[in-house]
């Protein structure tokens, strides 16, 4: 029998069919199919499988039977051995040998032998022939008997010998052949198959059968003797007993299926294919062994156990794979991220540690990255090469599964879902319980903790698909659905979408919801009316700032820039910023107080204040009174921004709702920016809970990527919250938001402005059209009537009526939107009745006339709300009317009490004050809560409340609360005992009302309502009775009012803070003033009343600079209380000189700025006239006081009564004031001098020519004549007298009389007398006769006659004596044209031509004065009369000579003829342009009319002086064409451009669009031809265009607007390509020249005009070539002109360009060359030091601070560290290194800020240098016998240098030097003839500010003590007036005085006070003594407080009514 194992192995080695099949199957499943199930295999594989089945199906059957015995033997619990192919043991029964132990009283081994026979054709039957076969047949009995005998010879315990086959017997055949089948009925577990029964048979053959004989012949070998013998009958019987046929068994396919089930039962699985295959494969491996070995039951169990482990392993692998797939569904990473993780894993896998950790915030996401990375490693490419499990899953794993971990996978990846991992030992126990099993095994834990490898989750790591999925994720954003893509911008998404955000967006189940922010009040979009924003800065503001700061315009532009929309961009910081800001505020306070309201016309549409793309950190402070719609405007902005840019984040916060959060805001944190972001994250709904929302908000705030913050109601929070809010705002501004909006009422805008350094905007009230639109729109919507026209008509009538019936400021009553809305609401029902029921409109209008004001309007509103509520209640409660009425009244009373209490709590923040006003309730808390809830419910229906974001009730508008509180307080003042409440009965309440509520800024709204409410009381008859009898000593005034007034006065005296009376004046509360004055008159002494109002007279000594129109006592009287002035004079009894002086000062300073207008009524006229009459009378009565006051002003302010030209103008303009002209003139003349009056008249005339027509001048003249002050009259401006011929005649006559007295008597001639008389009387014929006679007498033979005639000619030709006028002047002014011609004809005839032309142009000539005075006065008629007569009489040459007699010719009409201070910039320019236009065209007409050659002469006039070309733009088109016709268009254009180039002040000014717009296209082409033509110069040829640009640059180094206008206009008219040709006309060399010299603004203009392609080409050219040339040019400047620092006029721009564009090599060359030391004429210098000299000495137009900041920023950005060190420390000449000079020139604070911009390794050497060299530098400056030189330098350089050098000494001096500090800086030295100390030079310098003084003295106090401060403050330079603090007082430097005073101790302050009060009496001191004391009074000691031991400085801006920070923390006083 062939060994099947050998055959199988042999076939495997031959590459047989079996081998091929096995290889194919191995590739597919790694095991042969157990069940023979079909599978998807290729056709060739199928053929191979069929071959396998034909050849080896029996072997497979055998293997499966072996597996069957193995499984069932183990299941039966046998201890067995299983063998196969052991022929030496089993003979032919060697397919299966099954030996097992049986314990039946003793253990024995039982053997079963089996031969398997598998047939593919199962229809085959076993026949007798097969059994009787004597060869090797499958079923040969002889063969099997022989094997049996061999087994038997070993005496084995045989259970049976089995033939196992899948076919059955042919029973009939067997019976025929004598073979009997005996069924075996005993159980055999091995062959029991469910649903497949098998049969077991034994066979029986009778002994007599022939076959027995064959059996007996079988040789049997004796075991012992080895002798063979024949078989015995016993042996044959034994064989038939043990020989068993098992037939009809399952075939190998079915058997495989059954086995799979068996295996499934063993493993308790429904599906066990894999396990069966696994066992079969193991059996096959055992079967194939060459050496046959038994498999024991233990080994079999191991196979099954391995299968179980394999099952567990596969199950865990499957779980691992599924787990990874589930994780991968969420996120996917790109190749870069996977590669990064691969590198990390390689390191971890190579490490010796068994347990490794990857620290990650999101283990599950990192797991995806790890999974993908493992696939890239060869060892882990397959899914089952490692396990990945969650930590939670591991803990739930069964013990058997955990055991599998110890056997199988080498890598376990644990994902800690909650982020926290177990101890390492836990994981070691998982993968192995001994060191052997731990070998080559690794656990990688993904968790939060650990110090090893870190993995971060980043947006950029995601795959493209995953990115797209994330970006397409929808987010609910502020009410709209937005994608993440839209909310984030390309390029910064990785910053927004951080790991937490990705987790939320990818995994989060909820949609991210970022809701609308805060409570955004709903407003009706249909009714909303957009208004205009009033801009504080107009065209003139910057010019004023330039004048105030003594800076050039360019210098100021280096410090700040004001955008078109009035945002201030600051380029300086610290002290300098504070000083500039203080100056800006002063300017705007002047403007606010002035009568000129033209600045209010500087407006922009509301929509222009919404943020644009380019906005960065823009701050918008909106400040206006209550009800103007600030909050509604923000809501509108909010809506518009959300609609227009829904992806922008708009944060709107009502600050009142965030008081708690504001109080908790930590303003002391170092990183305020972070704190601000935290604040918003914590206080915006849902943001704190959403990582994406947090990240998005943080990113937007940090980058300015579409973020706007709106803070509403700054004025509605308490002071503590305001300070916190300001800290929050400052912190917000450290972020990069696009815009920040803050709204407030005006009383707190100063606080915001000072913090933000921005001016507040105000809203323009509704104009009449807006009012009509709102009213009609509201009524149409509410009434729902189809009568649009009628509704609008009613609205128009109401608005018109109100505009006429309301007076003064009340006219803007319904211009306030809230009040307009209330009017609409209140009169809604009346309008309905008019439309629907035909009621009369007149009744409504009459109702409006009946005292409509703020109080009555709100009364109407509350009455209407009350009535509506009552009606609604009545509908619900159907009860008896009487009962209902009483119930409703009680209910209404409860509601009103609730509303009142809520109002008080809304307005008052202090709980003690609330308790004082409302009292404390005795009810229980539960009762109070119940009542509160009940009242709340009703109050909501009342229509005045709404719910805020905290679900708390609040008023719809704060003014409702203010009205209710005011009404409550007003109840305490009512005169009727039945109506008044008891508020004033308690002293605490009286003091609270009198000293807090009627004073505090936060109560302004309440005060306003009280003022209106009191109107009813002060107009009541009972009040007039009180006032009338108040003077009666027996009158008993109400005690509560007496107590109220006494306590008010007492509190004021104690605190010296603001009091209610003065506040009423400041806020224009006339009725409060009235009742308080009445109370005061009935309670206090007169001097006590004056003491209450004395603070209103503060700041009068700044009157020459500070002009106010309101906010002062006089303006208040004039505008609100005309009888108040008389009352004031009544309090003044003349006994107190102080008050006389104060009142006189007030009148002197403020009277000119009272707004004198047409009175509304006869009564008003009478009162106004009486007011001024009393005013002037008081001033005349106290003229000595006035004179003493005004003569104290310094010389520069000696234009005494200058501002009173405004009063004079008003008195002249309005006829009813004419009677006051005489006292006004007398006042000026009696208190000052003639010159003062003349100046006033001159200024009045120049500024208000429109009001100086003939009648006005004659009125003034009449007054002077009546006062017999003709001597003053004749001093008045000549051009003014030109306008009034009658007055002029009087003046002429006066001069004639004076001349006759002086010189005419000696030469008196009847002819002269007669000539003057006839000319004066206008007798032309008589004059003509006289002149004819004189002409004849010139030829007389008589010398005397001839001489007299010549004298007459001279008299006619030139001015004589003191008379400034000639007879021709008289004739021209009086309009005597015929007489004028007669005189001209006479002169023309009698004088030779040369003498005639000389007389014509002479200043004293006969026409010069008349012509130029007429021109200057703008009297065109006179001008034309003169020109026409000259032309016709003397010829056009004479006309030309006359006009050319002054070099400026036409343009002599300049700003000198108009005082710009009196005009707005727009009006000023308009008036100036109009005058030039009229005069220029009048001259052109006169010179060209009726004269063919006229334009030739006019052409000569224009071009005789190049400045005249500026007038061309004013010429009419016909005159301009006429001019061009003289030379032809092309030549004329050349002439024009030649003149423009010579006009070096601003070459482009004459070529702006005003002139170019007059050219047609053909003329423009001529212009372009001319401008691009070349000019030949000695050295080179240059184009006109280049020359023009060069001139423009030199005249304005930064920008020429006229060049821009010219370019824009030409481009507009002729196209873009024309501009390209112009700009690049010289191949771009002009542009390069502009770039090389740093004229960046003009360069930008030129580049902007080019198309993008040309622009880019030019930029590239400049980048490639220009910077190299610039380097060469810059580096060549100093050696050529080292002693001319002006050659560096634009050096900063040049250096900036170099640094921006230079290469590394060029920059290195720059540093080396710039610091190279040259020596010329024994003087050393370097480029760098020369450049620094120029910058630091401020010889360039660029401001130092701006220049330094620009320079250092570029140095830090572009230069290497070593190069920066070289520049910073370069000092080869001994002038000190750059940074030291920086400290000395700009101060240590700014210098440090600049140095901080540099890298850290540069800052350190600087600090070391200072530390090492500071004392040596100080020694050189202060101790090397050079003090006089230093003093001279300090005086010369001035500004901040002087104080900075002392500060440097203090900061860097060593111990010995500091000990000498005081003596060094206070020692007196001679500088020339003057005595001065270093401290004196620094402290007494004009430009040394209070902040620098404060900083310096603070440092002195800290280092040297307060005694040193006192010594410095009281240091005397020369005499008593030069004591430092006295000098400051004398100069009115109040802020410096306060700064000095702050650091004195009490003893020092007393010394100063004593010094001021007891100055010695000598002339100078007497002169300044009064001023010193007044100024000392202004230095209010209450302005100095101590906070935490540090001095805090406060100053108060005049008229502002609030404190202003001056560099130190703000402390509220009083």
Tab-separated table of N, CA, C and O in Angstrom, residues 486-556:
chain	number	residue	atom	x	y	z
A	486	UNK	N	-17.526	80.351	4.677
A	486	UNK	CA	-17.797	81.778	4.548
A	486	UNK	C	-17.370	82.546	5.792
A	486	UNK	O	-16.973	83.709	5.724
A	487	UNK	N	-17.442	81.896	6.939
A	487	UNK	CA	-17.086	82.570	8.191
A	487	UNK	C	-15.578	82.675	8.379
A	487	UNK	O	-15.112	83.462	9.195
A	488	UNK	N	-14.849	81.863	7.654
A	488	UNK	CA	-13.387	81.915	7.761
A	488	UNK	C	-12.815	82.316	6.418
A	488	UNK	O	-13.401	82.073	5.371
A	489	UNK	N	-11.679	82.922	6.474
A	489	UNK	CA	-11.051	83.423	5.252
A	489	UNK	C	-9.896	82.528	4.832
A	489	UNK	O	-9.206	81.946	5.660
A	490	UNK	N	-9.681	82.474	3.530
A	490	UNK	CA	-8.565	81.683	2.998
A	490	UNK	C	-7.260	82.253	3.544
A	490	UNK	O	-7.050	83.454	3.565
A	491	UNK	N	-6.405	81.376	3.973
A	491	UNK	CA	-5.098	81.824	4.457
A	491	UNK	C	-4.996	81.840	5.960
A	491	UNK	O	-3.903	81.766	6.512
A	492	UNK	N	-6.128	81.926	6.646
A	492	UNK	CA	-6.042	81.945	8.116
A	492	UNK	C	-7.013	80.958	8.751
A	492	UNK	O	-7.313	81.053	9.924
A	493	UNK	N	-7.503	80.036	7.958
A	493	UNK	CA	-8.482	79.092	8.503
A	493	UNK	C	-7.867	78.218	9.583
A	493	UNK	O	-8.535	77.840	10.545
A	494	UNK	N	-6.585	77.871	9.400
A	494	UNK	CA	-5.962	77.020	10.408
A	494	UNK	C	-5.897	77.708	11.763
A	494	UNK	O	-5.821	77.049	12.795
A	495	UNK	N	-5.927	79.060	11.768
A	495	UNK	CA	-5.914	79.787	13.035
A	495	UNK	C	-7.285	79.785	13.681
A	495	UNK	O	-7.415	79.787	14.895
A	496	UNK	N	-8.314	79.811	12.863
A	496	UNK	CA	-9.680	79.828	13.396
A	496	UNK	C	-10.114	78.425	13.780
A	496	UNK	O	-10.637	78.196	14.870
A	497	UNK	N	-9.911	77.487	12.871
A	497	UNK	CA	-10.400	76.127	13.094
A	497	UNK	C	-9.319	75.361	13.852
A	497	UNK	O	-8.485	74.667	13.262
A	498	UNK	N	-9.325	75.503	15.147
A	498	UNK	CA	-8.342	74.808	15.967
A	498	UNK	C	-8.848	73.395	16.264
A	498	UNK	O	-9.885	72.954	15.752
A	499	UNK	N	-8.109	72.676	17.101
A	499	UNK	CA	-8.465	71.280	17.349
A	499	UNK	C	-9.848	71.139	17.967
A	499	UNK	O	-10.649	70.295	17.559
A	500	UNK	N	-10.160	71.981	18.961
A	500	UNK	CA	-11.481	71.898	19.593
A	500	UNK	C	-12.590	72.218	18.602
A	500	UNK	O	-13.661	71.611	18.626
A	501	UNK	N	-12.336	73.202	17.734
A	501	UNK	CA	-13.338	73.571	16.748
A	501	UNK	C	-13.574	72.428	15.769
A	501	UNK	O	-14.719	72.131	15.404
A	502	UNK	N	-12.494	71.778	15.319
A	502	UNK	CA	-12.650	70.651	14.405
A	502	UNK	C	-13.458	69.539	15.060
A	502	UNK	O	-14.321	68.922	14.438
A	503	UNK	N	-13.166	69.284	16.312
A	503	UNK	CA	-13.897	68.243	17.028
A	503	UNK	C	-15.385	68.561	17.079
A	503	UNK	O	-16.237	67.711	16.820
A	504	UNK	N	-15.681	69.845	17.367
A	504	UNK	CA	-17.086	70.235	17.454
A	504	UNK	C	-17.769	70.162	16.092
A	504	UNK	O	-18.890	69.669	15.967
A	505	UNK	N	-17.101	70.640	15.075
A	505	UNK	CA	-17.718	70.704	13.751
A	505	UNK	C	-17.842	69.335	13.102
A	505	UNK	O	-18.836	69.041	12.428
A	506	UNK	N	-16.854	68.475	13.309
A	506	UNK	CA	-16.867	67.178	12.647
A	506	UNK	C	-17.693	66.142	13.403
A	506	UNK	O	-18.307	65.268	12.798
A	507	UNK	N	-17.668	66.238	14.707
A	507	UNK	CA	-18.273	65.188	15.526
A	507	UNK	C	-19.541	65.651	16.227
A	507	UNK	O	-20.440	64.868	16.501
A	508	UNK	N	-19.604	66.946	16.530
A	508	UNK	CA	-20.716	67.455	17.327
A	508	UNK	C	-22.061	67.128	16.715
A	508	UNK	O	-22.269	67.238	15.516
A	509	UNK	N	-22.977	66.739	17.572
A	509	UNK	CA	-24.313	66.355	17.106
A	509	UNK	C	-25.197	67.576	16.894
A	509	UNK	O	-26.098	67.575	16.077
A	510	UNK	N	-24.929	68.625	17.660
A	510	UNK	CA	-25.745	69.832	17.547
A	510	UNK	C	-25.144	70.786	16.513
A	510	UNK	O	-23.941	70.848	16.340
A	511	UNK	N	-26.015	71.557	15.889
A	511	UNK	CA	-25.555	72.614	14.988
A	511	UNK	C	-24.979	73.737	15.837
A	511	UNK	O	-25.572	74.149	16.833
A	512	UNK	N	-23.796	74.217	15.469
A	512	UNK	CA	-23.186	75.335	16.203
A	512	UNK	C	-24.099	76.558	16.066
A	512	UNK	O	-24.452	76.964	14.956
A	513	UNK	N	-24.458	77.123	17.184
A	513	UNK	CA	-25.409	78.242	17.169
A	513	UNK	C	-24.787	79.464	17.823
A	513	UNK	O	-24.515	79.468	19.024
A	514	UNK	N	-24.542	80.484	17.026
A	514	UNK	CA	-24.048	81.766	17.537
A	514	UNK	C	-25.195	82.757	17.364
A	514	UNK	O	-25.438	83.258	16.261
A	515	UNK	N	-25.921	83.025	18.429
A	515	UNK	CA	-27.173	83.786	18.273
A	515	UNK	C	-26.928	85.278	18.123
A	515	UNK	O	-25.797	85.765	18.217
A	516	UNK	N	-28.011	85.993	17.904
A	516	UNK	CA	-27.952	87.453	17.905
A	516	UNK	C	-27.461	87.913	19.258
A	516	UNK	O	-27.859	87.372	20.292
A	517	UNK	N	-26.629	88.938	19.263
A	517	UNK	CA	-26.009	89.357	20.525
A	517	UNK	C	-26.880	90.343	21.262
A	517	UNK	O	-27.332	91.337	20.698
A	518	UNK	N	-27.066	90.018	22.505
A	518	UNK	CA	-27.699	90.946	23.417
A	518	UNK	C	-29.108	91.297	22.973
A	518	UNK	O	-29.627	90.803	21.984
A	519	UNK	N	-29.684	92.180	23.705
A	519	UNK	CA	-31.044	92.600	23.407
A	519	UNK	C	-30.977	93.725	22.390
A	519	UNK	O	-30.619	94.839	22.705
A	520	UNK	N	-31.246	93.409	21.124
A	520	UNK	CA	-31.235	94.426	20.080
A	520	UNK	C	-32.652	94.929	19.918
A	520	UNK	O	-33.515	94.221	19.410
A	521	UNK	N	-32.957	96.132	20.400
A	521	UNK	CA	-34.342	96.617	20.369
A	521	UNK	C	-34.882	96.602	18.944
A	521	UNK	O	-34.222	96.985	17.997
A	522	UNK	N	-36.098	96.132	18.838
A	522	UNK	CA	-36.716	96.111	17.514
A	522	UNK	C	-37.065	97.538	17.103
A	522	UNK	O	-37.515	98.333	17.913
A	523	UNK	N	-36.812	97.855	15.875
A	523	UNK	CA	-37.216	99.156	15.371
A	523	UNK	C	-37.823	98.961	13.999
A	523	UNK	O	-37.492	98.016	13.272
A	524	UNK	N	-38.732	99.843	13.687
A	524	UNK	CA	-39.479	99.707	12.446
A	524	UNK	C	-38.632	100.216	11.299
A	524	UNK	O	-38.380	101.415	11.180
A	525	UNK	N	-38.208	99.283	10.472
A	525	UNK	CA	-37.334	99.643	9.370
A	525	UNK	C	-38.023	100.591	8.398
A	525	UNK	O	-37.393	101.458	7.792
A	526	UNK	N	-39.337	100.424	8.258
A	526	UNK	CA	-40.068	101.284	7.330
A	526	UNK	C	-40.047	102.742	7.780
A	526	UNK	O	-40.061	103.662	6.961
A	527	UNK	N	-40.072	102.939	9.095
A	527	UNK	CA	-40.138	104.304	9.613
A	527	UNK	C	-38.767	104.911	9.871
A	527	UNK	O	-38.672	106.112	10.150
A	528	UNK	N	-37.730	104.078	9.813
A	528	UNK	CA	-36.406	104.588	10.168
A	528	UNK	C	-35.940	105.624	9.150
A	528	UNK	O	-36.038	105.415	7.939
A	529	UNK	N	-35.437	106.709	9.653
A	529	UNK	CA	-34.945	107.789	8.796
A	529	UNK	C	-33.453	107.957	9.059
A	529	UNK	O	-33.046	108.278	10.181
A	530	UNK	N	-32.676	107.716	8.042
A	530	UNK	CA	-31.229	107.900	8.188
A	530	UNK	C	-30.913	109.385	8.200
A	530	UNK	O	-31.450	110.160	7.409
A	531	UNK	N	-30.036	109.745	9.103
A	531	UNK	CA	-29.700	111.156	9.262
A	531	UNK	C	-28.252	111.421	8.906
A	531	UNK	O	-27.544	110.545	8.427
A	532	UNK	N	-27.837	112.609	9.213
A	532	UNK	CA	-26.456	112.984	8.952
A	532	UNK	C	-25.694	113.039	10.275
A	532	UNK	O	-26.258	113.359	11.318
A	533	UNK	N	-24.424	112.723	10.182
A	533	UNK	CA	-23.524	112.780	11.336
A	533	UNK	C	-22.743	114.082	11.253
A	533	UNK	O	-22.172	114.413	10.207
A	534	UNK	N	-22.724	114.808	12.350
A	534	UNK	CA	-21.966	116.058	12.389
A	534	UNK	C	-20.520	115.732	12.765
A	534	UNK	O	-20.255	115.143	13.816
A	535	UNK	N	-19.610	116.117	11.892
A	535	UNK	CA	-18.186	115.842	12.120
A	535	UNK	C	-17.569	116.997	12.899
A	535	UNK	O	-17.743	118.162	12.530
A	536	UNK	N	-16.844	116.692	13.949
A	536	UNK	CA	-16.217	117.776	14.724
A	536	UNK	C	-15.107	118.502	13.968
A	536	UNK	O	-14.930	119.701	14.097
A	537	UNK	N	-14.351	117.761	13.167
A	537	UNK	CA	-13.221	118.344	12.436
A	537	UNK	C	-13.691	118.844	11.075
A	537	UNK	O	-14.286	118.088	10.312
A	538	UNK	N	-13.442	120.099	10.769
A	538	UNK	CA	-13.701	120.575	9.414
A	538	UNK	C	-12.391	121.064	8.800
A	538	UNK	O	-11.313	120.866	9.354
A	539	UNK	N	-12.486	121.716	7.664
A	539	UNK	CA	-11.273	122.085	6.923
A	539	UNK	C	-10.371	123.040	7.689
A	539	UNK	O	-9.157	123.072	7.487
A	540	UNK	N	-10.969	123.827	8.559
A	540	UNK	CA	-10.157	124.838	9.254
A	540	UNK	C	-9.557	124.303	10.552
A	540	UNK	O	-8.639	124.915	11.093
A	541	UNK	N	-10.078	123.189	11.046
A	541	UNK	CA	-9.639	122.706	12.359
A	541	UNK	C	-8.161	122.379	12.380
A	541	UNK	O	-7.448	122.718	13.329
A	542	UNK	N	-7.694	121.722	11.334
A	542	UNK	CA	-6.280	121.338	11.306
A	542	UNK	C	-5.390	122.564	11.246
A	542	UNK	O	-4.325	122.601	11.873
A	543	UNK	N	-5.844	123.584	10.504
A	543	UNK	CA	-5.056	124.813	10.429
A	543	UNK	C	-4.966	125.474	11.804
A	543	UNK	O	-3.919	126.000	12.189
A	544	UNK	N	-6.079	125.455	12.531
A	544	UNK	CA	-6.063	126.006	13.892
A	544	UNK	C	-5.091	125.230	14.763
A	544	UNK	O	-4.367	125.807	15.573
A	545	UNK	N	-5.097	123.916	14.601
A	545	UNK	CA	-4.197	123.089	15.395
A	545	UNK	C	-2.744	123.387	15.054
A	545	UNK	O	-1.878	123.415	15.932
A	546	UNK	N	-2.477	123.616	13.794
A	546	UNK	CA	-1.121	124.000	13.378
A	546	UNK	C	-0.702	125.281	14.081
A	546	UNK	O	0.406	125.400	14.611
A	547	UNK	N	-1.626	126.268	14.107
A	547	UNK	CA	-1.311	127.545	14.745
A	547	UNK	C	-1.098	127.386	16.246
A	547	UNK	O	-0.199	127.996	16.825
A	548	UNK	N	-1.933	126.565	16.872
A	548	UNK	CA	-1.863	126.408	18.328
A	548	UNK	C	-0.607	125.674	18.773
A	548	UNK	O	-0.113	125.897	19.868
A	549	UNK	N	-0.118	124.773	17.943
A	549	UNK	CA	1.017	123.938	18.365
A	549	UNK	C	2.365	124.472	17.918
A	549	UNK	O	3.394	123.882	18.237
A	550	UNK	N	2.359	125.567	17.155
A	550	UNK	CA	3.620	126.113	16.633
A	550	UNK	C	4.379	125.079	15.808
A	550	UNK	O	5.606	125.062	15.793
A	551	UNK	N	3.650	124.210	15.158
A	551	UNK	CA	4.270	123.227	14.266
A	551	UNK	C	3.959	123.604	12.823
A	551	UNK	O	2.980	124.308	12.562
A	552	UNK	N	4.792	123.139	11.944
A	552	UNK	CA	4.416	123.261	10.540
A	552	UNK	C	3.354	122.208	10.252
A	552	UNK	O	3.165	121.255	11.023
A	553	UNK	N	2.702	122.351	9.133
A	553	UNK	CA	1.662	121.384	8.769
A	553	UNK	C	2.248	119.981	8.616
A	553	UNK	O	1.663	118.984	9.064
A	554	UNK	N	3.416	119.921	8.001
A	554	UNK	CA	4.036	118.617	7.799
A	554	UNK	C	4.483	117.992	9.121
A	554	UNK	O	4.410	116.781	9.313
A	555	UNK	N	4.971	118.823	10.002
A	555	UNK	CA	5.352	118.310	11.319
A	555	UNK	C	4.147	117.715	12.028
A	555	UNK	O	4.228	116.640	12.616
A	556	UNK	N	3.049	118.421	11.944
A	556	UNK	CA	1.841	117.946	12.614
A	556	UNK	C	1.321	116.672	11.962
A	556	UNK	O	0.833	115.768	12.649
